Amino acid sequence: AGPEIVLRLNNGEAYKDHIEMSGERVSVILQYGTKPGGELQIKRVVVWPGLRTLPNNTHASLTYTFVGPPPGLRPGLKDVVREVRLNGMVKVESQCGVLKTTRWMFPSVDKPIYFELAVIENTGSITQQIVAADPKEGTVTLPEKGLDGSYTIESVSVGSDKGELPPGEHAVRAVAYRARVSSDMVEFVDEEEVIAELDRRQSFIRQIFQRAISFETDGDNMLSTMFKFAELRAVESVFRTRGGLMHSPGGGAYYAAVWANDQAEYAAPFFALLRGSKAFEATINMFRMYSNHMNDEFRPLPSSIIAEGADAFSVNGDRGDAAMVAYAAGRFALTCGDLGIANELWPLVEWCLEYCRRRTNAAGVVMSNTDELEGRFPTGDANLCTSSLTYDALVSASYLAGELDKGQYVQPYRERAEKLAESIERHFGARVEGFQTYRYFEGCAVLRSWICIPLTVGIEKRSAGTIDALFSSRLWTPDGLGTVAGSTVFWDRATLYGLRGAYNAGATHAAHEHFVSFSRRRLLGNHVPYPIEAFPEGNQQHLSAESALYCRVVTEGLFGMRPIGFRKFICAPRLPESWKFMALRNMNAFCTVLDIEVTRAAEDGRGLIVRVLDHNRADTSGQIVYSIPAKQRETCVTLP
């Protein structure tokens, strides 16, 4: 049980969409829809991250596109789709006379197999003849094209061979789409195993929907549902590789690899709240991989570590990757509240901040060749994003140093942060297109979506003008923030930063109005149910880290969580005007499991009451209550 999206189609209605689903050893981009007349039509791009092709580079995951019919009745019999359900799997119900077919499409939790299962039921009163589809596709690759030699890719049909189906009975058909090293033993797959794999996928989904972090509100439950879907997509894209567990973006191209922006900057601060999960373990592994690239010459960190950790790659020089990693590692270490993890990550934080110091120019801001868009748009030789991330990393490092008894670092890092904030204002602060906001780089005279970054790290001097610019017709589109004013290009990552920044700056009404509209479009629009990478680039793929960024709009935006110690965090809740209550539950962070409940104060309806519940303390000492008057924006939560 859990949230799901249901699409009911009229007789013969045309529809198409695509979705990515992932397991530890396989990922599938399922393109699904209906043909004219209403029959199901699907195409599957199946990726096996652990089966590497040559050359073993970023895009070397073994990939194959299966285009055959789905299991069930043979095409052409007018088996019309009635309903599509999305709930971590794709479930399709269709009808052909009295024959009802229910199909489930899902990846194995831990095997290199993608499954499609069909159950055909006779709902009539007489025996029916059934003519089932028997798709067979695949290939054997050349030995010289694979890291492990030849690979066998195949679709294997599974299920009963009933030609007649009596009333009230059902027949099972399934297809396993799988790949293996050709010399490996062939594993037997039968109907019982396919059903067991379905149960395991459902169990994994239930664990996310019922036991991981939940977001509750007395307002629009659409946001709670979107949060759960985003959490699922964020954590499922973790792959078991030769280099250990690796969280990767996906999208048909990015597997068994990590990026300084996706896995560190975007996902790590959220995964810090999920201690004990595979996503948490993969994040630790990612930081260890980046630690291996520290060097005495202070050469840039790679943009990505690829090929299961065996190689590294950079795009257009330094993207500000050290700032991204320091930003992520500092927040992650504080949120974990674990002394051992923090001590392990400290050298990486220190190295990255020294690298950024050495890249500081005469204007006092941090230089980088590009930003996370890797030169797709101009960034000058020093951009707002790199300096803002460095500022936040310095703030985190000052707190982290205090927790680690490294007092000699606390004041120097705080002073560097203060000076950098002043330099950001002096160098980037400007009137752009009539708004008192930021120029993205020296000489930039057009609004850019990343002007939101200072708001997310607590730099608010230009918050009013920046928020006005973000939500103006120059930047805001039906799909969120355009990358550049007047452009049709958009990347969800910028929108999600912008929404979080608007909440952080206290523009709750404007932020919430746009957050709701954006969420409704991604959850219930024409391409569902997750945040996407970009448009027009990449066909709006469901990259995983964007879903983590969505969750952070809630945890760090609506609830205003900002770690400042192993057992201490700022809570700056932004309860929307139409709500009286909201809660985050089951966060595994700060060396405990905790809930945060926010209610409107009864006295005047304007102040807020924050209750923090520590699951590890059964007595009343596990509940801490804070009152935030209307004129006060935040409180400091200290766990006992």
mmCIF file of C-alpha atoms in Angstrom, residues 55-222:
data_model
loop_
_atom_site.group_PDB
_atom_site.id
_atom_site.type_symbol
_atom_site.label_atom_id
_atom_site.label_comp_id
_atom_site.label_asym_id
_atom_site.label_seq_id
_atom_site.Cartn_x
_atom_site.Cartn_y
_atom_site.Cartn_z
ATOM 1 C CA PRO A 55 35.978 1.650 -24.205
ATOM 2 C CA ASN A 56 35.000 1.613 -20.540
ATOM 3 C CA ASN A 57 33.898 5.254 -20.285
ATOM 4 C CA THR A 58 30.936 7.204 -18.923
ATOM 5 C CA HIS A 59 28.483 5.656 -21.369
ATOM 6 C CA ALA A 60 29.864 2.093 -21.314
ATOM 7 C CA SER A 61 27.001 0.375 -19.471
ATOM 8 C CA LEU A 62 25.611 -2.453 -21.578
ATOM 9 C CA THR A 63 22.342 -1.233 -23.106
ATOM 10 C CA TYR A 64 19.738 -2.832 -25.347
ATOM 11 C CA THR A 65 16.384 -1.664 -26.675
ATOM 12 C CA PHE A 66 13.592 -4.261 -26.719
ATOM 13 C CA VAL A 67 10.672 -3.351 -28.996
ATOM 14 C CA GLY A 68 8.575 -6.544 -29.011
ATOM 15 C CA PRO A 69 4.989 -6.796 -27.744
ATOM 16 C CA PRO A 70 4.349 -7.097 -24.013
ATOM 17 C CA PRO A 71 3.347 -10.460 -22.552
ATOM 18 C CA GLY A 72 -0.366 -11.185 -22.696
ATOM 19 C CA LEU A 73 -2.667 -11.485 -25.656
ATOM 20 C CA ARG A 74 -1.185 -11.326 -29.126
ATOM 21 C CA PRO A 75 -1.288 -7.842 -30.739
ATOM 22 C CA GLY A 76 -4.199 -7.195 -33.077
ATOM 23 C CA LEU A 77 -6.882 -8.750 -30.871
ATOM 24 C CA LYS A 78 -8.218 -5.368 -29.677
ATOM 25 C CA ASP A 79 -6.961 -5.711 -26.130
ATOM 26 C CA VAL A 80 -7.779 -2.123 -25.154
ATOM 27 C CA VAL A 81 -6.020 -0.360 -22.271
ATOM 28 C CA ARG A 82 -8.431 0.887 -19.623
ATOM 29 C CA GLU A 83 -6.135 1.995 -16.835
ATOM 30 C CA VAL A 84 -2.487 2.754 -16.043
ATOM 31 C CA ARG A 85 -1.208 2.884 -12.457
ATOM 32 C CA LEU A 86 2.170 4.212 -11.329
ATOM 33 C CA ASN A 87 3.404 3.330 -7.844
ATOM 34 C CA GLY A 88 7.076 2.477 -8.234
ATOM 35 C CA MET A 89 6.040 0.032 -10.931
ATOM 36 C CA VAL A 90 3.883 0.395 -14.017
ATOM 37 C CA LYS A 91 0.618 -1.539 -13.814
ATOM 38 C CA VAL A 92 -1.655 -1.672 -16.868
ATOM 39 C CA GLU A 93 -5.167 -3.104 -17.086
ATOM 40 C CA SER A 94 -6.711 -3.898 -20.474
ATOM 41 C CA GLN A 95 -9.857 -5.590 -21.751
ATOM 42 C CA CYS A 96 -10.503 -7.797 -24.782
ATOM 43 C CA GLY A 97 -14.137 -8.863 -24.621
ATOM 44 C CA VAL A 98 -14.429 -10.946 -21.454
ATOM 45 C CA LEU A 99 -10.661 -11.390 -21.185
ATOM 46 C CA LYS A 100 -9.110 -8.984 -18.687
ATOM 47 C CA THR A 101 -5.300 -8.618 -18.646
ATOM 48 C CA THR A 102 -3.350 -7.071 -15.810
ATOM 49 C CA ARG A 103 0.332 -6.367 -16.439
ATOM 50 C CA TRP A 104 3.104 -5.369 -14.049
ATOM 51 C CA MET A 105 6.405 -3.922 -15.304
ATOM 52 C CA PHE A 106 9.307 -3.667 -12.869
ATOM 53 C CA PRO A 107 13.058 -4.199 -12.369
ATOM 54 C CA SER A 108 14.471 -6.880 -10.125
ATOM 55 C CA VAL A 109 15.622 -5.556 -6.778
ATOM 56 C CA ASP A 110 19.074 -7.148 -7.057
ATOM 57 C CA LYS A 111 19.316 -9.193 -10.270
ATOM 58 C CA PRO A 112 20.251 -8.014 -13.782
ATOM 59 C CA ILE A 113 16.693 -8.620 -15.007
ATOM 60 C CA TYR A 114 13.754 -6.426 -15.955
ATOM 61 C CA PHE A 115 10.371 -8.197 -15.765
ATOM 62 C CA GLU A 116 6.980 -7.869 -17.425
ATOM 63 C CA LEU A 117 4.253 -10.025 -15.906
ATOM 64 C CA ALA A 118 0.764 -10.508 -17.352
ATOM 65 C CA VAL A 119 -2.231 -12.242 -15.766
ATOM 66 C CA ILE A 120 -5.083 -13.000 -18.206
ATOM 67 C CA GLU A 121 -8.434 -13.615 -16.548
ATOM 68 C CA ASN A 122 -11.632 -14.965 -18.086
ATOM 69 C CA THR A 123 -14.427 -12.867 -16.593
ATOM 70 C CA GLY A 124 -17.098 -14.441 -18.806
ATOM 71 C CA SER A 125 -19.304 -17.541 -18.521
ATOM 72 C CA ILE A 126 -17.810 -19.724 -21.260
ATOM 73 C CA THR A 127 -14.340 -21.049 -22.028
ATOM 74 C CA GLN A 128 -12.218 -18.703 -24.121
ATOM 75 C CA GLN A 129 -9.437 -19.428 -26.570
ATOM 76 C CA ILE A 130 -6.347 -17.372 -25.804
ATOM 77 C CA VAL A 131 -3.607 -16.565 -28.272
ATOM 78 C CA ALA A 132 -0.647 -15.210 -26.308
ATOM 79 C CA ALA A 133 2.280 -13.127 -27.482
ATOM 80 C CA ASP A 134 5.674 -14.830 -27.315
ATOM 81 C CA PRO A 135 8.271 -12.088 -27.782
ATOM 82 C CA LYS A 136 11.835 -13.226 -28.453
ATOM 83 C CA GLU A 137 14.601 -10.656 -28.789
ATOM 84 C CA GLY A 138 18.249 -10.337 -27.995
ATOM 85 C CA THR A 139 21.802 -10.613 -29.242
ATOM 86 C CA VAL A 140 25.260 -11.889 -28.356
ATOM 87 C CA THR A 141 27.907 -9.177 -28.343
ATOM 88 C CA LEU A 142 31.426 -9.525 -29.715
ATOM 89 C CA PRO A 143 34.045 -10.538 -27.111
ATOM 90 C CA GLU A 144 36.344 -7.664 -28.045
ATOM 91 C CA LYS A 145 33.564 -5.167 -27.301
ATOM 92 C CA GLY A 146 33.124 -6.117 -23.628
ATOM 93 C CA LEU A 147 35.227 -5.616 -20.523
ATOM 94 C CA ASP A 148 34.332 -9.189 -19.525
ATOM 95 C CA GLY A 149 34.183 -10.552 -23.056
ATOM 96 C CA SER A 150 30.961 -11.465 -24.826
ATOM 97 C CA TYR A 151 27.555 -10.691 -23.302
ATOM 98 C CA THR A 152 24.304 -12.537 -23.967
ATOM 99 C CA ILE A 153 21.204 -10.336 -24.037
ATOM 100 C CA GLU A 154 17.846 -12.065 -24.256
ATOM 101 C CA SER A 155 14.141 -11.990 -23.555
ATOM 102 C CA VAL A 156 12.935 -15.191 -21.933
ATOM 103 C CA SER A 157 9.236 -16.102 -22.001
ATOM 104 C CA VAL A 158 7.813 -17.623 -18.839
ATOM 105 C CA GLY A 159 4.408 -18.989 -17.931
ATOM 106 C CA SER A 160 1.629 -21.461 -18.675
ATOM 107 C CA ASP A 161 0.842 -22.687 -22.175
ATOM 108 C CA LYS A 162 -2.922 -22.715 -21.758
ATOM 109 C CA GLY A 163 -4.740 -22.387 -25.067
ATOM 110 C CA GLU A 164 -8.136 -22.537 -23.437
ATOM 111 C CA LEU A 165 -9.192 -20.545 -20.406
ATOM 112 C CA PRO A 166 -12.318 -21.695 -18.501
ATOM 113 C CA PRO A 167 -14.587 -19.130 -16.799
ATOM 114 C CA GLY A 168 -13.131 -17.629 -13.625
ATOM 115 C CA GLU A 169 -9.630 -18.953 -14.248
ATOM 116 C CA HIS A 170 -6.463 -17.131 -15.164
ATOM 117 C CA ALA A 171 -3.283 -17.721 -17.132
ATOM 118 C CA VAL A 172 0.120 -16.243 -16.363
ATOM 119 C CA ARG A 173 2.564 -14.974 -18.961
ATOM 120 C CA ALA A 174 5.827 -13.178 -18.254
ATOM 121 C CA VAL A 175 8.996 -12.061 -19.984
ATOM 122 C CA ALA A 176 12.386 -11.671 -18.297
ATOM 123 C CA TYR A 177 14.683 -9.236 -20.108
ATOM 124 C CA ARG A 178 18.172 -10.080 -18.943
ATOM 125 C CA ALA A 179 21.883 -10.017 -19.733
ATOM 126 C CA ARG A 180 24.919 -11.975 -18.529
ATOM 127 C CA VAL A 181 28.521 -12.696 -19.367
ATOM 128 C CA SER A 182 28.136 -15.323 -22.094
ATOM 129 C CA SER A 183 30.388 -17.790 -20.312
ATOM 130 C CA ASP A 184 28.366 -17.605 -17.082
ATOM 131 C CA MET A 185 25.826 -20.261 -16.208
ATOM 132 C CA VAL A 186 22.264 -19.632 -17.416
ATOM 133 C CA GLU A 187 19.885 -19.144 -14.501
ATOM 134 C CA PHE A 188 16.476 -20.791 -14.677
ATOM 135 C CA VAL A 189 13.485 -18.434 -14.463
ATOM 136 C CA ASP A 190 9.965 -19.741 -13.897
ATOM 137 C CA GLU A 191 6.545 -18.355 -13.058
ATOM 138 C CA GLU A 192 7.090 -18.768 -9.324
ATOM 139 C CA GLU A 193 10.312 -16.753 -9.391
ATOM 140 C CA VAL A 194 8.747 -13.921 -11.403
ATOM 141 C CA ILE A 195 5.954 -13.606 -8.836
ATOM 142 C CA ALA A 196 8.537 -13.689 -6.031
ATOM 143 C CA GLU A 197 10.444 -10.883 -7.769
ATOM 144 C CA LEU A 198 7.212 -8.881 -7.973
ATOM 145 C CA ASP A 199 6.731 -9.364 -4.223
ATOM 146 C CA ARG A 200 10.299 -8.198 -3.555
ATOM 147 C CA ARG A 201 9.864 -5.058 -5.660
ATOM 148 C CA GLN A 202 6.591 -4.322 -3.864
ATOM 149 C CA SER A 203 8.314 -4.833 -0.509
ATOM 150 C CA PHE A 204 11.072 -2.396 -1.494
ATOM 151 C CA ILE A 205 8.472 0.192 -2.509
ATOM 152 C CA ARG A 206 6.519 -0.291 0.730
ATOM 153 C CA GLN A 207 9.695 0.265 2.706
ATOM 154 C CA ILE A 208 10.143 3.665 1.022
ATOM 155 C CA PHE A 209 6.484 4.656 1.149
ATOM 156 C CA GLN A 210 5.842 3.543 4.741
ATOM 157 C CA ARG A 211 9.134 3.460 6.650
ATOM 158 C CA ALA A 212 11.399 6.090 5.130
ATOM 159 C CA ILE A 213 10.913 9.833 5.616
ATOM 160 C CA SER A 214 7.308 10.931 5.327
ATOM 161 C CA PHE A 215 5.929 14.424 4.853
ATOM 162 C CA GLU A 216 2.498 15.130 6.322
ATOM 163 C CA THR A 217 0.232 18.130 6.111
ATOM 164 C CA ASP A 218 -3.367 19.036 6.743
ATOM 165 C CA GLY A 219 -3.308 20.849 3.405
ATOM 166 C CA ASP A 220 -2.849 19.486 -0.106
ATOM 167 C CA ASN A 221 -1.826 15.814 0.098
ATOM 168 C CA MET A 222 -0.626 16.113 -3.502
#
